[in-house]
CSV table of C-alpha atoms in Angstrom, one decimal:
chain,number,residue,atom,x,y,z
A,1,MET,CA,5.1,12.1,-12.5
A,2,ASN,CA,6.7,9.3,-14.4
A,3,TYR,CA,9.8,8.1,-12.6
A,4,LEU,CA,11.0,7.5,-9.1
A,5,ASP,CA,14.7,7.5,-8.3
A,6,ILE,CA,16.1,6.1,-5.0
A,7,TYR,CA,19.6,6.8,-3.8
A,8,VAL,CA,21.2,5.1,-0.8
A,9,LEU,CA,24.5,5.5,1.0
A,10,GLN,CA,25.3,2.6,3.3
A,11,SER,CA,28.4,1.8,5.3
A,12,VAL,CA,29.2,-1.9,5.5
A,13,PRO,CA,31.9,-3.4,7.8
A,14,ALA,CA,34.1,-6.4,7.0
A,15,ALA,CA,31.9,-8.4,4.6
A,16,ASN,CA,31.7,-10.7,1.6
A,17,ILE,CA,28.1,-10.3,0.7
A,18,ASN,CA,28.4,-11.1,-3.0
A,19,ARG,CA,31.1,-13.4,-4.2
A,20,ASP,CA,32.6,-14.1,-7.6
A,21,ASP,CA,33.5,-17.5,-9.0
A,22,THR,CA,36.7,-17.7,-6.9
A,23,GLY,CA,34.8,-16.8,-3.6
A,24,ALA,CA,36.2,-13.3,-3.5
A,25,PRO,CA,34.0,-10.2,-3.0
A,26,LYS,CA,32.9,-8.8,-6.4
A,27,THR,CA,34.7,-5.6,-7.4
A,28,VAL,CA,34.8,-3.1,-10.3
A,29,VAL,CA,37.3,-0.6,-11.5
A,30,TYR,CA,35.7,2.9,-11.7
A,31,GLY,CA,37.4,6.2,-11.8
A,32,GLY,CA,40.7,4.3,-12.2
A,33,VAL,CA,40.5,2.5,-8.8
A,34,THR,CA,39.1,-0.8,-7.5
A,35,ARG,CA,35.8,-0.5,-5.8
A,36,SER,CA,33.7,-2.9,-3.8
A,37,ARG,CA,30.7,-4.1,-5.8
A,38,VAL,CA,27.4,-5.9,-5.1
A,39,SER,CA,25.5,-7.1,-8.2
A,40,SER,CA,22.0,-5.9,-8.9
A,41,GLN,CA,20.8,-9.5,-9.1
A,42,ALA,CA,22.0,-10.2,-5.6
A,43,TRP,CA,20.1,-7.2,-4.2
A,44,LYS,CA,16.9,-7.9,-6.2
A,45,ARG,CA,16.9,-11.4,-4.8
A,46,ALA,CA,17.3,-10.0,-1.3
A,47,MET,CA,14.3,-7.7,-2.0
A,48,ARG,CA,12.1,-10.5,-3.2
A,49,ASN,CA,13.0,-12.5,-0.1
A,50,ASP,CA,12.1,-9.4,2.0
A,51,PHE,CA,8.7,-9.1,0.2
A,52,ARG,CA,7.9,-12.7,1.2
A,53,GLU,CA,8.9,-12.1,4.8
A,54,GLN,CA,6.4,-9.2,4.8
A,55,GLY,CA,3.7,-11.5,3.6
A,56,ILE,CA,3.5,-10.1,0.1
A,57,GLU,CA,2.6,-12.6,-2.6
A,58,THR,CA,5.6,-13.1,-4.9
A,59,GLY,CA,6.3,-15.1,-8.0
A,60,PHE,CA,8.3,-18.3,-8.3
A,61,ARG,CA,11.6,-18.3,-10.3
A,62,THR,CA,11.8,-22.0,-11.0
A,63,LYS,CA,12.2,-24.9,-13.5
A,64,LYS,CA,9.3,-26.7,-11.7
A,65,VAL,CA,6.5,-24.9,-13.4
A,66,LEU,CA,4.8,-28.2,-14.4
A,67,GLU,CA,4.8,-29.3,-10.7
A,68,LEU,CA,3.1,-26.0,-9.7
A,69,LEU,CA,0.5,-26.4,-12.4
A,70,THR,CA,-0.1,-30.1,-11.5
A,71,ASN,CA,-0.5,-29.3,-7.8
A,72,GLU,CA,-3.0,-26.5,-8.6
A,73,LEU,CA,-5.0,-28.8,-11.0
A,74,ILE,CA,-5.2,-31.4,-8.2
A,75,ARG,CA,-6.2,-28.7,-5.7
A,76,GLN,CA,-8.9,-27.2,-8.0
A,77,LYS,CA,-10.4,-30.4,-9.4
A,78,GLU,CA,-9.0,-33.3,-7.3
A,79,LEU,CA,-7.5,-35.0,-10.4
A,80,ASP,CA,-5.1,-37.9,-10.1
A,81,SER,CA,-1.5,-36.9,-10.6
A,82,ASP,CA,-1.0,-38.4,-14.0
A,83,SER,CA,-4.1,-36.7,-15.5
A,84,ALA,CA,-3.1,-33.4,-13.9
A,85,LEU,CA,0.4,-33.7,-15.3
A,86,LYS,CA,-0.9,-34.3,-18.8
A,87,ILE,CA,-3.1,-31.1,-18.6
A,88,ALA,CA,-0.1,-29.1,-17.2
A,89,GLN,CA,2.0,-30.3,-20.1
A,90,SER,CA,-0.6,-29.2,-22.6
A,91,ILE,CA,-0.6,-25.7,-21.0
A,92,LEU,CA,3.2,-25.4,-21.5
A,93,ASP,CA,2.9,-26.9,-25.0
A,94,ALA,CA,0.3,-24.2,-25.9
A,95,ALA,CA,2.6,-21.6,-24.5
A,96,LYS,CA,5.6,-23.0,-26.5
A,97,ILE,CA,7.6,-23.4,-23.3
A,98,LYS,CA,10.0,-26.4,-23.6
A,99,TYR,CA,10.5,-29.0,-20.8
A,100,ASP,CA,12.6,-32.1,-20.5
A,101,LYS,CA,11.9,-35.8,-19.6
A,102,GLU,CA,12.2,-34.9,-15.9
A,103,ASN,CA,9.3,-32.4,-16.5
A,104,LEU,CA,11.6,-29.5,-15.8
A,105,THR,CA,11.5,-26.4,-18.0
A,106,LYS,CA,14.7,-25.9,-20.0
A,107,VAL,CA,15.4,-22.6,-18.2
A,108,LEU,CA,14.3,-20.9,-15.0
A,109,LEU,CA,10.9,-19.3,-15.5
A,110,MET,CA,9.4,-16.5,-13.4
A,111,ILE,CA,5.7,-17.1,-12.8
A,112,SER,CA,3.2,-15.6,-10.3
A,113,PRO,CA,0.8,-17.5,-8.2
A,114,GLY,CA,-2.0,-15.6,-9.9
A,115,GLN,CA,-0.9,-16.8,-13.3
A,116,ILE,CA,-0.7,-20.4,-12.1
A,117,ARG,CA,-4.3,-20.2,-10.8
A,118,LYS,CA,-5.6,-18.5,-13.9
A,119,LEU,CA,-3.9,-20.9,-16.3
A,120,VAL,CA,-5.4,-23.9,-14.4
A,121,GLU,CA,-8.9,-22.2,-14.5
A,122,TYR,CA,-8.5,-21.7,-18.2
A,123,ALA,CA,-7.4,-25.3,-18.9
A,124,LEU,CA,-10.3,-26.7,-16.9
A,125,THR,CA,-12.9,-24.7,-18.7
A,126,ASN,CA,-11.6,-25.1,-22.3
A,127,GLU,CA,-11.2,-28.5,-24.0
A,128,LYS,CA,-8.9,-26.9,-26.7
A,129,LEU,CA,-6.2,-24.6,-25.5
A,130,ASP,CA,-5.6,-21.5,-27.6
A,131,SER,CA,-2.0,-20.2,-27.7
A,132,LYS,CA,-3.1,-16.6,-27.9
A,133,GLU,CA,-5.4,-16.9,-24.9
A,134,ILE,CA,-2.7,-18.7,-23.0
A,135,LYS,CA,-0.3,-15.9,-23.8
A,136,GLU,CA,-2.9,-13.4,-22.4
A,137,VAL,CA,-3.1,-15.3,-19.1
A,138,PHE,CA,0.7,-15.5,-18.9
A,139,ASN,CA,1.0,-11.7,-19.4
A,140,ASN,CA,-1.6,-10.7,-16.8
A,141,ASN,CA,-2.0,-11.3,-13.0
A,142,ASN,CA,1.6,-10.3,-12.4
A,143,SER,CA,2.9,-10.4,-8.8
A,144,ILE,CA,4.6,-7.2,-7.5
A,145,ASP,CA,8.1,-8.7,-8.0
A,146,LEU,CA,7.3,-9.9,-11.5
A,147,ALA,CA,6.0,-6.5,-12.5
A,148,LEU,CA,9.0,-4.7,-11.0
A,149,PHE,CA,11.8,-7.0,-12.1
A,150,GLY,CA,10.3,-8.5,-15.3
A,151,ARG,CA,10.6,-11.9,-17.0
A,152,MET,CA,12.7,-13.1,-20.0
A,153,VAL,CA,11.4,-16.2,-21.8
A,154,ALA,CA,13.8,-17.3,-24.6
A,155,ASP,CA,11.5,-20.1,-25.8
A,156,ASN,CA,8.6,-17.6,-26.5
A,157,PRO,CA,9.6,-13.9,-26.4
A,158,GLU,CA,5.8,-13.0,-26.5
A,159,LEU,CA,5.7,-14.1,-22.8
A,160,THR,CA,8.5,-11.7,-21.8
A,161,VAL,CA,7.5,-9.1,-19.2
A,162,GLU,CA,9.4,-5.8,-19.4
A,163,ALA,CA,10.7,-4.8,-16.0
A,164,THR,CA,9.3,-1.5,-14.6
A,165,SER,CA,12.3,-1.0,-12.3
A,166,GLN,CA,16.1,-0.8,-12.8
A,167,VAL,CA,18.6,-1.7,-10.1
A,168,ALA,CA,22.2,-0.6,-10.4
A,169,HIS,CA,25.2,-2.6,-9.1
A,170,ALA,CA,26.1,-1.1,-5.8
A,171,ILE,CA,29.7,0.3,-5.7
A,172,SER,CA,31.9,1.8,-3.0
A,173,THR,CA,32.4,5.6,-3.1
A,174,HIS,CA,36.1,5.1,-2.5
A,175,GLU,CA,38.9,2.7,-3.3
A,176,ILE,CA,39.1,-0.6,-1.4
A,177,GLU,CA,42.0,-2.9,-0.7
A,178,PRO,CA,41.2,-6.6,-0.4
A,179,GLU,CA,41.9,-8.2,3.0
A,180,PHE,CA,42.2,-11.8,4.0
A,181,ASP,CA,41.1,-13.6,7.1
A,182,TYR,CA,43.3,-16.6,7.9
A,183,PHE,CA,41.4,-19.1,10.1
A,184,THR,CA,41.9,-22.4,11.8
A,185,ALA,CA,39.5,-24.9,13.3
A,186,LEU,CA,40.3,-27.4,16.1
A,187,ASP,CA,38.8,-30.9,16.6
A,188,ASP,CA,37.1,-30.8,20.0
A,189,LEU,CA,37.8,-34.5,20.5
A,190,GLN,CA,41.4,-34.7,19.3
A,191,ASN,CA,44.1,-36.2,21.5
A,192,LYS,CA,45.8,-33.8,23.9
A,193,GLU,CA,49.1,-34.7,22.4
A,194,ASN,CA,48.0,-33.3,19.0
A,195,ALA,CA,48.1,-29.5,19.2
A,196,GLY,CA,47.6,-29.0,15.5
A,197,ALA,CA,44.5,-27.6,13.7
A,198,ALA,CA,42.1,-29.9,12.0
A,199,MET,CA,41.4,-27.4,9.3
A,200,LEU,CA,42.8,-24.1,8.1
A,201,GLY,CA,42.0,-21.7,5.3
A,202,ASP,CA,41.6,-18.1,4.3
A,203,LEU,CA,38.7,-15.9,3.3
A,204,GLU,CA,38.8,-12.6,1.3
A,205,TYR,CA,36.7,-9.7,2.5
A,206,ASN,CA,36.5,-5.9,2.4
A,207,SER,CA,34.7,-3.0,4.0
A,208,SER,CA,33.1,-0.1,2.2
A,209,THR,CA,30.6,2.8,2.1
A,210,LEU,CA,28.3,1.7,-0.8
A,211,TYR,CA,26.4,4.0,-3.2
A,212,ARG,CA,23.2,2.2,-4.3
A,213,TYR,CA,20.7,3.3,-6.9
A,214,ALA,CA,17.4,2.1,-8.4
A,215,ASN,CA,14.5,3.6,-10.2
A,216,VAL,CA,10.9,2.7,-11.0
A,217,ASN,CA,8.8,3.6,-14.1
A,218,ILE,CA,5.6,4.6,-12.3
A,219,ARG,CA,3.5,5.0,-15.4
A,220,GLU,CA,4.3,1.5,-16.7
A,221,LEU,CA,3.8,0.0,-13.2
A,222,ILE,CA,0.3,1.5,-13.1
A,223,GLU,CA,-0.5,0.1,-16.5
A,224,ASP,CA,0.7,-3.3,-15.3
A,225,LEU,CA,-0.9,-3.5,-11.8
A,226,GLY,CA,-3.5,-0.7,-11.7
A,227,LYS,CA,-3.1,2.5,-9.7
A,228,GLU,CA,-3.7,1.1,-6.2
A,229,ASP,CA,-1.4,-1.9,-6.5
A,230,ALA,CA,1.2,0.1,-8.3
A,231,ILE,CA,1.4,2.7,-5.5
A,232,LYS,CA,1.6,-0.1,-3.0
A,233,GLY,CA,4.3,-1.7,-5.2
A,234,VAL,CA,6.4,1.5,-5.2
A,235,LYS,CA,6.1,1.8,-1.4
A,236,GLU,CA,7.2,-1.8,-0.9
A,237,PHE,CA,10.0,-1.4,-3.4
A,238,ILE,CA,11.4,1.6,-1.5
A,239,LYS,CA,11.1,-0.1,1.9
A,240,SER,CA,12.7,-3.3,0.7
A,241,PHE,CA,15.5,-1.5,-1.2
A,242,VAL,CA,16.3,0.4,2.0
A,243,LYS,CA,16.1,-2.5,4.5
A,244,SER,CA,17.2,-5.6,2.6
A,245,MET,CA,20.7,-6.9,2.2
A,246,PRO,CA,22.1,-10.0,0.4
A,247,THR,CA,23.0,-12.7,2.8
A,248,GLY,CA,26.4,-13.9,1.5
A,249,LYS,CA,28.7,-14.9,4.4
A,250,GLN,CA,26.4,-13.0,6.8
A,251,ASN,CA,26.8,-15.7,9.6
A,252,THR,CA,30.5,-15.1,9.3
A,253,PHE,CA,30.5,-11.3,9.4
A,254,ALA,CA,27.1,-10.2,10.9
A,255,ASN,CA,27.4,-7.3,8.5
A,256,LYS,CA,23.7,-6.3,8.2
A,257,THR,CA,23.6,-2.5,8.6
A,258,VAL,CA,21.0,0.2,7.8
A,259,PRO,CA,21.7,3.0,5.4
A,260,GLY,CA,23.2,6.3,6.6
A,261,TYR,CA,21.4,8.4,4.0
A,262,VAL,CA,18.4,7.9,1.6
A,263,MET,CA,17.1,10.2,-1.1
A,264,VAL,CA,14.0,9.6,-3.1
A,265,VAL,CA,13.3,11.8,-6.1
A,266,LEU,CA,10.1,11.9,-8.2
A,267,ARG,CA,10.6,13.1,-11.7
A,268,LYS,CA,8.6,13.8,-14.9
A,269,ASP,CA,11.3,13.6,-17.6
A,270,THR,CA,13.9,10.9,-17.0
A,271,PRO,CA,15.6,8.8,-14.3
A,272,VAL,CA,19.1,10.0,-13.3
A,273,ASN,CA,21.8,7.9,-11.8
A,274,LEU,CA,24.1,10.1,-9.7
A,275,VAL,CA,27.1,7.7,-9.6
A,276,SER,CA,29.3,10.2,-11.4
A,277,ALA,CA,29.5,12.0,-8.0
A,278,PHE,CA,32.0,9.3,-7.1
A,279,GLU,CA,34.0,8.9,-10.3
A,280,GLU,CA,36.7,10.7,-8.3
A,281,PRO,CA,37.0,8.4,-5.3
A,282,ILE,CA,36.7,9.8,-1.9
A,283,SER,CA,39.9,9.8,0.2
A,284,SER,CA,39.6,9.9,4.0
A,285,LYS,CA,41.0,8.6,7.3
A,286,ASN,CA,37.9,9.8,9.2
A,287,GLY,CA,35.1,7.9,7.5
A,288,TYR,CA,33.5,8.2,4.1
A,289,LEU,CA,29.8,8.7,4.8
A,290,LYS,CA,29.7,12.5,5.4
A,291,ASP,CA,31.8,13.3,2.3
A,292,SER,CA,29.7,10.8,0.3
A,293,ILE,CA,26.5,12.6,1.3
A,294,LYS,CA,28.0,16.0,0.3
A,295,LYS,CA,29.2,14.8,-3.1
A,296,LEU,CA,25.9,13.1,-3.8
A,297,ASN,CA,23.9,16.3,-3.0
A,298,ASP,CA,26.3,18.4,-5.1
A,299,GLU,CA,25.9,16.0,-8.0
A,300,TYR,CA,22.1,16.2,-7.6
A,301,VAL,CA,22.2,20.0,-7.9
A,302,ASN,CA,24.7,19.8,-10.8
A,303,THR,CA,22.4,17.5,-12.9
A,304,MET,CA,19.7,20.3,-12.9
A,305,LYS,CA,21.6,21.8,-15.8
A,306,PHE,CA,20.5,18.8,-17.9
A,307,VAL,CA,17.1,17.7,-16.6
A,308,GLU,CA,13.9,19.2,-15.4
A,309,GLU,CA,13.3,20.3,-11.8
A,310,PRO,CA,12.1,17.2,-10.0
A,311,VAL,CA,8.5,17.1,-8.7
A,312,ALA,CA,9.8,16.3,-5.2
A,313,SER,CA,12.9,15.3,-3.4
A,314,LEU,CA,12.7,13.6,0.0
A,315,VAL,CA,15.7,12.8,2.2
A,316,LEU,CA,16.3,10.7,5.3
A,317,SER,CA,19.5,10.7,7.3
A,318,LYS,CA,20.8,9.1,10.5
A,319,ASP,CA,22.6,12.3,11.4
A,320,ALA,CA,21.3,15.8,11.5
A,321,LEU,CA,21.8,17.6,8.2
A,322,GLU,CA,20.7,20.7,6.3
A,323,PRO,CA,18.7,19.6,3.3
A,324,LYS,CA,18.8,21.6,0.1
A,325,GLU,CA,16.1,24.2,-0.3
A,326,SER,CA,13.9,22.1,-2.5
A,327,GLN,CA,14.2,18.9,-0.4
A,328,ILE,CA,11.8,17.6,2.2
A,329,GLU,CA,13.5,16.0,5.2
A,330,SER,CA,11.8,12.9,6.7
A,331,LYS,CA,11.9,12.0,10.4
A,332,ASN,CA,12.0,8.2,9.7
A,333,LEU,CA,11.4,5.7,7.0
A,334,GLY,CA,7.7,5.4,7.8
A,335,ASP,CA,7.2,9.2,7.3
A,336,LEU,CA,9.2,9.1,4.0
A,337,LEU,CA,7.0,6.3,2.7
A,338,LYS,CA,3.8,8.1,3.7
A,339,GLU,CA,5.0,11.2,1.9
A,340,VAL,CA,5.8,9.3,-1.3
A,341,VAL,CA,2.4,7.6,-1.3
A,342,MET,CA,0.6,10.9,-0.8
A,343,LEU,CA,2.6,12.6,-3.6
A,344,LEU,CA,1.8,9.7,-6.0
A,345,GLU,CA,-1.9,9.8,-5.1
A,346,GLU,CA,-2.1,13.6,-5.5
A,347,GLY,CA,0.0,13.6,-8.6
A,348,ASP,CA,-2.3,11.0,-10.2
A,349,LYS,CA,-5.4,13.0,-9.3
A,350,ASN,CA,-3.9,16.3,-10.7
A,351,GLU,CA,-3.0,14.6,-13.9
A,352,SER,CA,-6.5,13.1,-14.3
A,353,THR,CA,-8.0,16.5,-13.7
A,354,ASN,CA,-5.8,18.2,-16.2
A,355,ASN,CA,-6.6,15.5,-18.8
């Protein structure tokens, strides 16, 4: 099997989890109506933060690459800071990565802890730094998030890492109307004679049932990380995609929910985004989740006219449901993850045997 698709339906109450430049929740017009939207970048950042909380080694997205290299040089060889900085600069010079007088790279650079360690080891064992060998170090030892989400390096495109996953912008399955919270704040120590507010303002928000989609190129991830780490990466990707949420205005709205429905599909031929299930927006006064589940499953069946039968389809729902004949229903997220890991391991063995 080559691809994994993951589909999530999640109801979110009053929230502003991903803002535009005016502070309003992001939106998109789809099917002729305005939908709530959460950008893929916001959700990928939430997933990377979730990886860290689980103790998984992740990369750094930073302009302070020289600082990371300098600190590692000092740690490995106990150099003084000036000598360590000069070696760190020579590493970036060899890699053709530009930095300024403040020793900050011109753009944010994604780099894994493993790459930092290996670059320092290489620099300490080679008097002359070879650009090709530096490139090799930069393109290996990827952390899980770097392998999944990739890296773009404008200064030196040879250091670019192609992402093995794709994450769609989440959108509501229905039309939304923006709402506004008018708020005031009182000064606790103001004079009793002054009954006015010390501050007032308004905040835009909305509520929605979100359709979320992502996929992973399993073959490319295995080539990047090796079979064992790739399967672990797929497992952690699913878990974080299901459980994480961007934290915009979370203290104000306490909007962290869990999904109402999850479907994971393993495919041989091509990833398939089922968003067209919701081009015609759902209209309801009794909630959107049940109708969204039905439309998603109908679209899943309809796409079979265009793509191969999936290797497997696993579903997890908060409410009792009748899965399609070809689907496997999971009792909980842990069971779903175990089933995916088992299918990936068995599939890899079968393909190896056939070859």
